[in-house]
C-alpha cells in the first residue's frame, strides 16, 4: 500500500505576513534558504508521493515558477561552473515526480480547496499537507511516520499534537479513544472550539492521510467556523462511516503561519544548517551574552 498523490492547498492570502505576501505567496517565505512549500514537497516525496497537486489562487505564480524548469538559470549556472547550485536547482523536482496546478477560483476554505483536487486525485487515498506547519520529524519526517500507521491500519490518519487549552480556538480539536502509544481513534472533531467547549486539547496539525470518500462528503459540507467550508466538518461526517486515527507524531512543529513561529523555525533550522551552524551559533552566543551584560548593568 503506497500513497502516490499529495495535495497542497496554497490559495490562502497570507494576510498575517503583509506586506511580504502582497505580491508573493506566503508558502514561498524561506526558512534559511528554502521556501516553506519546498520543505512540504520534500516531506511528501520522501513518503512516496509522485504526483504533487497544488490548489492555488491569485499571486501564486511564484509557486508554479519554483517547481518549473528554469532553463536560463540552469544554463547560466552551468556556464559559470556552479555545479553544486545547479544540482540544488535541478533537484527541486526529482525525476518521475509531476506537478499539477489547480486554480481555486474562490477562497471558500480548506475543505473547498481540498475538494478542488478531486479530479486529479480520483479514487485513491492521498496526503494533504499545509505548508505553513513546518514539521521537524525527529527520526523520520512526519508524513513517513503517518504512512507507517496507514500501512498497518489502511485508514485515514491525521497528525495531532497537544496544545495549551487556551489555544484550542486556533485548531481542529479531536475527542479520541487511545488504541496504542501515540495513537487513538477519533470519536468527534470540532473546528476551532473555544477552550470551554473543546472536547480535549489534542489538535490536528497540517498533515492528513485521507480516503477519497472525503470528496463526496465535502460536496455536502456547508459553511462552518469562520463562514468557511471546513475540512474538519467533512472528516466529522466521515467518522460515521470509517475509522479515522489521530497520530501524535514525534518531532517539533513550527507554526510558520505566525511571525514568532516563523522566526523560531529560522533560528532552529539555521542552527542545523551545514554551512551556517557554527557561525550562527557563535553569533547567537555573542548576542545573548550582550543581553546578559546589559541586564546585569541595569540591575546593578
Ligand atoms: C487549519 C485546519 C485546522 C487545523 C490547522 C492546523 O486551520 O482548519 O483544523 O488544526 O489548519 O494548522 P488554519 O490554521 O488554516 O486556520
Short mmCIF file of C-alpha atoms and ligand atoms in Angstrom, two decimals:
data_model
loop_
_atom_site.label_atom_id
_atom_site.label_comp_id
_atom_site.label_asym_id
_atom_site.label_seq_id
_atom_site.Cartn_x
_atom_site.Cartn_y
_atom_site.Cartn_z
CA UNK A 1 0.00 0.00 0.00
CA UNK A 2 1.53 3.23 -1.19
CA UNK A 3 0.23 6.76 -1.37
CA UNK A 4 1.17 8.41 -4.65
CA UNK A 5 -0.62 11.73 -4.54
CA UNK A 6 -0.19 14.75 -2.30
CA UNK A 7 -2.41 17.83 -2.19
CA UNK A 8 -1.01 21.21 -1.16
CA UNK A 9 -3.68 23.85 -0.50
CA UNK A 10 -1.79 27.08 -1.21
CA UNK A 11 -4.55 29.54 -2.06
CA UNK A 12 -4.64 31.39 1.29
CA UNK A 13 -3.98 35.13 1.29
CA UNK A 14 -1.30 35.13 3.98
CA UNK A 15 -2.55 38.40 5.45
CA UNK A 16 -0.55 37.87 8.67
CA UNK A 17 2.66 38.40 6.71
CA UNK A 18 1.69 41.52 4.79
CA UNK A 19 3.38 43.38 3.19
CA UNK A 20 5.73 40.43 2.43
CA UNK A 21 2.82 38.49 0.93
CA UNK A 22 1.30 41.28 -1.15
CA UNK A 23 2.66 40.03 -4.46
CA UNK A 24 4.12 36.68 -3.46
CA UNK A 25 2.78 33.52 -1.83
CA UNK A 26 3.24 33.00 1.92
CA UNK A 27 4.34 29.45 1.10
CA UNK A 28 7.36 30.97 -0.68
CA UNK A 29 8.67 32.57 2.53
CA UNK A 30 12.10 30.99 3.07
CA UNK A 31 13.26 29.24 6.20
CA UNK A 32 17.01 29.91 5.93
CA UNK A 33 17.36 29.23 2.18
CA UNK A 34 14.39 27.09 1.18
CA UNK A 35 10.77 28.15 0.76
CA UNK A 36 8.22 26.58 3.12
CA UNK A 37 6.48 24.84 0.24
CA UNK A 38 9.68 23.06 -0.73
CA UNK A 39 10.05 21.56 2.75
CA UNK A 40 6.46 20.31 2.42
CA UNK A 41 7.08 18.88 -1.05
CA UNK A 42 10.26 17.10 0.08
CA UNK A 43 8.39 15.55 3.00
CA UNK A 44 5.67 14.27 0.64
CA UNK A 45 8.20 12.86 -1.83
CA UNK A 46 10.12 11.08 0.92
CA UNK A 47 6.81 9.50 2.00
CA UNK A 48 6.32 8.12 -1.54
CA UNK A 49 4.30 10.85 -3.31
CA UNK A 50 4.94 11.16 -7.04
CA UNK A 51 2.13 13.45 -8.08
CA UNK A 52 2.01 16.85 -6.41
CA UNK A 53 -1.30 18.68 -6.68
CA UNK A 54 -1.22 22.38 -5.79
CA UNK A 55 -4.50 24.19 -5.20
CA UNK A 56 -3.55 27.77 -6.00
CA UNK A 57 -5.11 31.21 -6.07
CA UNK A 58 -4.11 34.72 -7.05
CA UNK A 59 -0.47 35.84 -6.54
CA UNK A 60 0.71 32.24 -6.52
CA UNK A 61 2.66 32.25 -9.78
CA UNK A 62 5.90 32.17 -7.81
CA UNK A 63 4.97 28.66 -6.62
CA UNK A 64 4.42 27.48 -10.19
CA UNK A 65 7.70 29.05 -11.27
CA UNK A 66 9.55 27.48 -8.35
CA UNK A 67 8.58 23.96 -9.38
CA UNK A 68 9.05 24.62 -13.12
CA UNK A 69 12.26 24.07 -15.06
CA UNK A 70 14.36 27.26 -15.16
CA UNK A 71 16.32 26.89 -18.43
CA UNK A 72 18.04 30.28 -18.37
CA UNK A 73 19.10 29.98 -14.73
CA UNK A 74 20.40 26.44 -15.29
CA UNK A 75 22.35 27.49 -18.40
CA UNK A 76 23.84 30.44 -16.52
CA UNK A 77 24.91 28.29 -13.53
CA UNK A 78 26.37 25.65 -15.87
CA UNK A 79 28.31 28.33 -17.84
CA UNK A 80 29.75 29.69 -14.57
CA UNK A 81 30.72 26.21 -13.39
CA UNK A 82 28.47 26.42 -10.32
CA UNK A 83 27.69 22.73 -10.33
CA UNK A 84 26.57 22.47 -6.68
CA UNK A 85 23.99 25.23 -7.14
CA UNK A 86 22.91 23.74 -10.45
CA UNK A 87 22.24 20.45 -8.68
CA UNK A 88 20.29 22.25 -5.94
CA UNK A 89 18.05 23.85 -8.55
CA UNK A 90 17.61 20.66 -10.59
CA UNK A 91 16.78 18.58 -7.50
CA UNK A 92 13.72 20.67 -6.60
CA UNK A 93 11.53 18.25 -8.58
CA UNK A 94 13.24 14.85 -8.85
CA UNK A 95 12.77 12.68 -11.97
CA UNK A 96 9.46 10.80 -12.02
CA UNK A 97 7.64 13.42 -9.94
CA UNK A 98 4.95 15.52 -11.66
CA UNK A 99 3.20 18.72 -10.61
CA UNK A 100 -0.41 19.67 -11.25
CA UNK A 101 -1.77 23.15 -10.56
CA UNK A 102 -5.47 23.70 -10.00
CA UNK A 103 -6.76 27.20 -9.57
CA UNK A 104 -9.30 27.68 -6.77
CA UNK A 105 -11.45 30.46 -8.19
CA UNK A 106 -12.94 31.45 -4.82
CA UNK A 107 -11.22 31.02 -1.47
CA UNK A 108 -14.06 29.33 0.43
CA UNK A 109 -11.96 27.46 2.97
CA UNK A 110 -9.64 24.48 3.42
CA UNK A 111 -12.41 21.94 2.73
CA UNK A 112 -13.31 23.69 -0.51
CA UNK A 113 -9.63 23.77 -1.54
CA UNK A 114 -9.24 20.02 -0.96
CA UNK A 115 -12.43 19.35 -2.95
CA UNK A 116 -10.83 21.04 -6.00
CA UNK A 117 -8.24 18.23 -6.03
CA UNK A 118 -10.85 15.52 -6.69
CA UNK A 119 -10.38 15.30 -10.49
CA UNK A 120 -6.62 14.90 -10.02
CA UNK A 121 -6.76 12.51 -7.04
CA UNK A 122 -9.60 10.30 -8.29
CA UNK A 123 -10.32 7.16 -6.32
CA UNK A 124 -7.09 6.89 -4.29
CA UNK A 125 -6.00 7.54 -0.72
CA UNK A 126 -3.93 10.72 -0.60
CA UNK A 127 -1.92 13.14 1.53
CA UNK A 128 -2.87 16.72 2.40
CA UNK A 129 -0.06 18.97 3.60
CA UNK A 130 -0.35 22.51 4.93
CA UNK A 131 3.00 24.10 4.20
CA UNK A 132 2.86 26.68 6.98
CA UNK A 133 3.08 23.87 9.53
CA UNK A 134 6.78 23.09 9.19
CA UNK A 135 7.43 19.82 10.99
CA UNK A 136 10.88 18.70 12.00
CA UNK A 137 10.29 14.96 12.44
CA UNK A 138 12.73 13.55 14.97
CA UNK A 139 13.91 10.29 13.37
CA UNK A 140 11.58 10.30 10.37
CA UNK A 141 9.59 13.01 8.59
CA UNK A 142 6.03 13.35 9.98
CA UNK A 143 4.30 12.03 6.83
CA UNK A 144 6.52 8.95 6.75
CA UNK A 145 5.60 8.25 10.39
CA UNK A 146 1.93 8.58 9.43
CA UNK A 147 2.42 6.35 6.40
CA UNK A 148 3.70 3.60 8.71
CA UNK A 149 0.45 3.83 10.68
CA UNK A 150 -1.54 3.85 7.44
CA UNK A 151 0.20 0.70 6.24
CA UNK A 152 -0.83 -1.04 9.43
CA UNK A 153 -4.45 0.15 9.62
CA UNK A 154 -5.32 1.07 5.99
CA UNK A 155 -7.43 4.01 7.04
CA UNK A 156 -7.37 7.83 7.34
CA UNK A 157 -4.72 9.21 9.69
CA UNK A 158 -4.44 12.79 10.99
CA UNK A 159 -1.32 14.27 12.59
CA UNK A 160 -2.08 15.62 16.06
CA UNK A 161 -0.34 17.42 18.88
CA UNK A 162 -1.26 18.51 22.42
CA UNK A 163 -1.74 22.28 22.61
CA UNK A 164 -2.31 24.60 25.59
CA UNK A 165 -6.04 24.62 26.41
CA UNK A 166 -6.29 28.38 25.77
CA UNK A 167 -5.21 27.82 22.14
CA UNK A 168 -7.94 25.36 21.08
CA UNK A 169 -9.65 28.17 19.14
CA UNK A 170 -6.87 28.04 16.53
CA UNK A 171 -7.21 24.34 15.64
CA UNK A 172 -9.39 21.40 14.74
CA UNK A 173 -9.73 19.57 18.09
CA UNK A 174 -10.47 15.86 18.43
CA UNK A 175 -12.12 13.69 21.01
CA UNK A 176 -10.31 10.38 20.69
CA UNK A 177 -10.08 6.94 22.30
CA UNK A 178 -6.49 5.69 22.79
CA UNK A 179 -5.66 2.43 20.98
CA UNK A 180 -1.88 2.41 21.34
CA UNK A 181 1.12 4.62 22.15
CA UNK A 182 0.52 7.98 20.46
CA UNK A 183 -2.41 6.54 18.52
CA UNK A 184 -6.13 6.93 19.06
CA UNK A 185 -9.41 6.53 17.26
CA UNK A 186 -11.28 9.77 16.68
CA UNK A 187 -14.85 9.86 18.03
CA UNK A 188 -15.60 13.51 17.48
CA UNK A 189 -13.97 16.51 15.85
CA UNK A 190 -14.65 20.25 16.20
CA UNK A 191 -13.14 23.15 14.26
CA UNK A 192 -11.72 25.96 16.38
CA UNK A 193 -13.75 25.46 19.60
CA UNK A 194 -13.47 27.94 22.48
CA UNK A 195 -11.38 26.43 25.32
CA UNK A 196 -14.51 25.90 27.45
CA UNK A 197 -16.19 23.92 24.65
CA UNK A 198 -13.17 21.93 23.45
CA UNK A 199 -13.53 18.15 23.88
CA UNK A 200 -9.78 17.87 24.61
CA UNK A 201 -6.51 19.67 23.89
CA UNK A 202 -5.48 17.25 21.11
CA UNK A 203 -5.19 19.41 17.99
CA UNK A 204 -4.96 18.45 14.34
CA UNK A 205 -1.92 19.91 12.62
CA UNK A 206 -1.30 20.28 8.90
CA UNK A 207 -0.78 16.66 7.79
CA UNK A 208 -3.59 14.33 6.73
CA UNK A 209 -3.90 10.93 5.06
CA UNK A 210 -7.43 10.72 3.67
CA UNK A 211 -9.53 8.23 1.76
CA UNK A 212 -11.30 9.52 -1.39
CA UNK A 213 -14.66 9.20 0.42
CA UNK A 214 -13.89 12.66 1.79
CA UNK A 215 -14.71 14.26 -1.60
CA UNK A 216 -18.36 13.11 -1.60
CA UNK A 217 -18.67 14.38 1.96
CA UNK A 218 -17.01 17.71 1.13
CA UNK A 219 -19.61 18.22 -1.59
CA UNK A 220 -22.29 18.10 1.11
CA UNK A 221 -20.40 20.18 3.68
CA UNK A 222 -21.96 23.55 4.50
CA UNK A 223 -20.03 26.61 5.61
CA UNK A 224 -18.88 26.21 9.21
CA UNK A 225 -16.44 28.05 11.52
CA UNK A 226 -15.45 31.45 10.12
CA UNK A 227 -18.05 31.05 7.34
CA UNK A 228 -15.71 28.64 5.52
CA UNK A 229 -16.15 25.13 4.15
CA UNK A 230 -14.08 23.25 6.70
CA UNK A 231 -12.17 20.02 6.11
CA UNK A 232 -12.77 19.23 9.79
CA UNK A 233 -16.56 19.19 9.22
CA UNK A 234 -16.28 16.72 6.32
CA UNK A 235 -13.98 14.49 8.40
CA UNK A 236 -16.61 14.63 11.18
CA UNK A 237 -19.17 13.24 8.72
CA UNK A 238 -16.70 10.52 7.73
CA UNK A 239 -16.50 9.34 11.35
CA UNK A 240 -19.98 7.80 10.92
CA UNK A 241 -18.70 5.58 8.12
CA UNK A 242 -14.97 4.95 8.52
CA UNK A 243 -12.28 4.79 11.17
CA UNK A 244 -10.12 7.92 11.38
CA UNK A 245 -6.99 7.79 13.50
CA UNK A 246 -5.25 10.57 15.42
CA UNK A 247 -1.49 10.11 15.47
CA UNK A 248 0.74 12.11 17.81
CA UNK A 249 3.87 12.44 15.70
CA UNK A 250 7.40 12.53 17.07
CA UNK A 251 9.07 15.82 16.35
CA UNK A 252 8.68 19.55 16.58
CA UNK A 253 6.13 21.63 14.73
CA UNK A 254 6.86 25.23 13.83
CA UNK A 255 3.73 27.27 13.18
CA UNK A 256 5.10 29.34 10.30
CA UNK A 257 1.69 30.93 9.85
CA UNK A 258 2.64 33.11 12.85
CA UNK A 259 5.56 35.53 12.87
CA UNK A 260 7.02 34.19 16.11
CA UNK A 261 6.78 30.57 14.92
CA UNK A 262 8.41 31.55 11.63
CA UNK A 263 11.31 33.32 13.38
CA UNK A 264 11.83 30.32 15.67
CA UNK A 265 11.92 27.99 12.67
CA UNK A 266 14.62 30.15 11.09
CA UNK A 267 16.70 30.05 14.26
CA UNK A 268 16.36 26.28 14.70
CA UNK A 269 16.99 25.43 11.06
CA UNK A 270 19.82 27.97 10.97
CA UNK A 271 21.47 26.18 13.91
CA UNK A 272 21.31 22.91 11.93
CA UNK A 273 22.35 24.27 8.54
CA UNK A 274 25.59 22.60 7.40
CA UNK A 275 27.18 25.83 6.12
CA UNK A 276 25.86 28.24 8.73
CA UNK A 277 25.51 26.36 12.02
CA UNK A 278 28.90 27.26 13.58
CA UNK A 279 28.91 30.94 12.68
CA UNK A 280 25.26 31.37 13.55
CA UNK A 281 25.70 29.69 16.96
CA UNK A 282 28.71 31.93 17.68
CA UNK A 283 26.67 34.99 16.70
CA UNK A 284 23.75 33.99 18.95
CA UNK A 285 26.15 33.41 21.87
CA UNK A 286 27.68 36.82 21.37
CA UNK A 287 24.33 38.49 21.16
CA UNK A 288 22.80 36.80 24.20
CA UNK A 289 25.97 37.43 26.23
CA UNK A 290 25.47 41.12 25.37
CA UNK A 291 21.92 40.94 26.73
CA UNK A 292 23.14 39.34 29.98
CA UNK A 293 25.67 42.16 30.43
CA UNK A 294 23.01 44.79 29.83
CA UNK A 295 20.68 43.04 32.32
CA UNK A 296 23.43 42.97 34.94
CA UNK A 297 24.20 46.65 34.43
CA UNK A 298 20.52 47.54 34.69
CA UNK A 299 20.15 45.56 37.93
CA UNK A 300 23.40 46.93 39.47
C1 LIG B 1 -6.37 24.51 9.54
C2 LIG B 1 -7.46 23.49 9.89
C3 LIG B 1 -7.41 23.15 11.38
C4 LIG B 1 -6.01 22.66 11.73
C5 LIG B 1 -4.96 23.72 11.33
C6 LIG B 1 -3.56 23.18 11.53
O1 LIG B 1 -6.70 25.73 10.16
O2 LIG B 1 -8.73 24.04 9.55
O3 LIG B 1 -8.35 22.14 11.66
O4 LIG B 1 -5.94 22.40 13.12
O5 LIG B 1 -5.10 24.06 9.94
O6 LIG B 1 -2.59 24.14 11.25
P1 LIG B 1 -5.98 27.13 9.75
O7 LIG B 1 -4.71 27.18 10.51
O8 LIG B 1 -5.78 27.09 8.28
O9 LIG B 1 -6.94 28.20 10.18
#
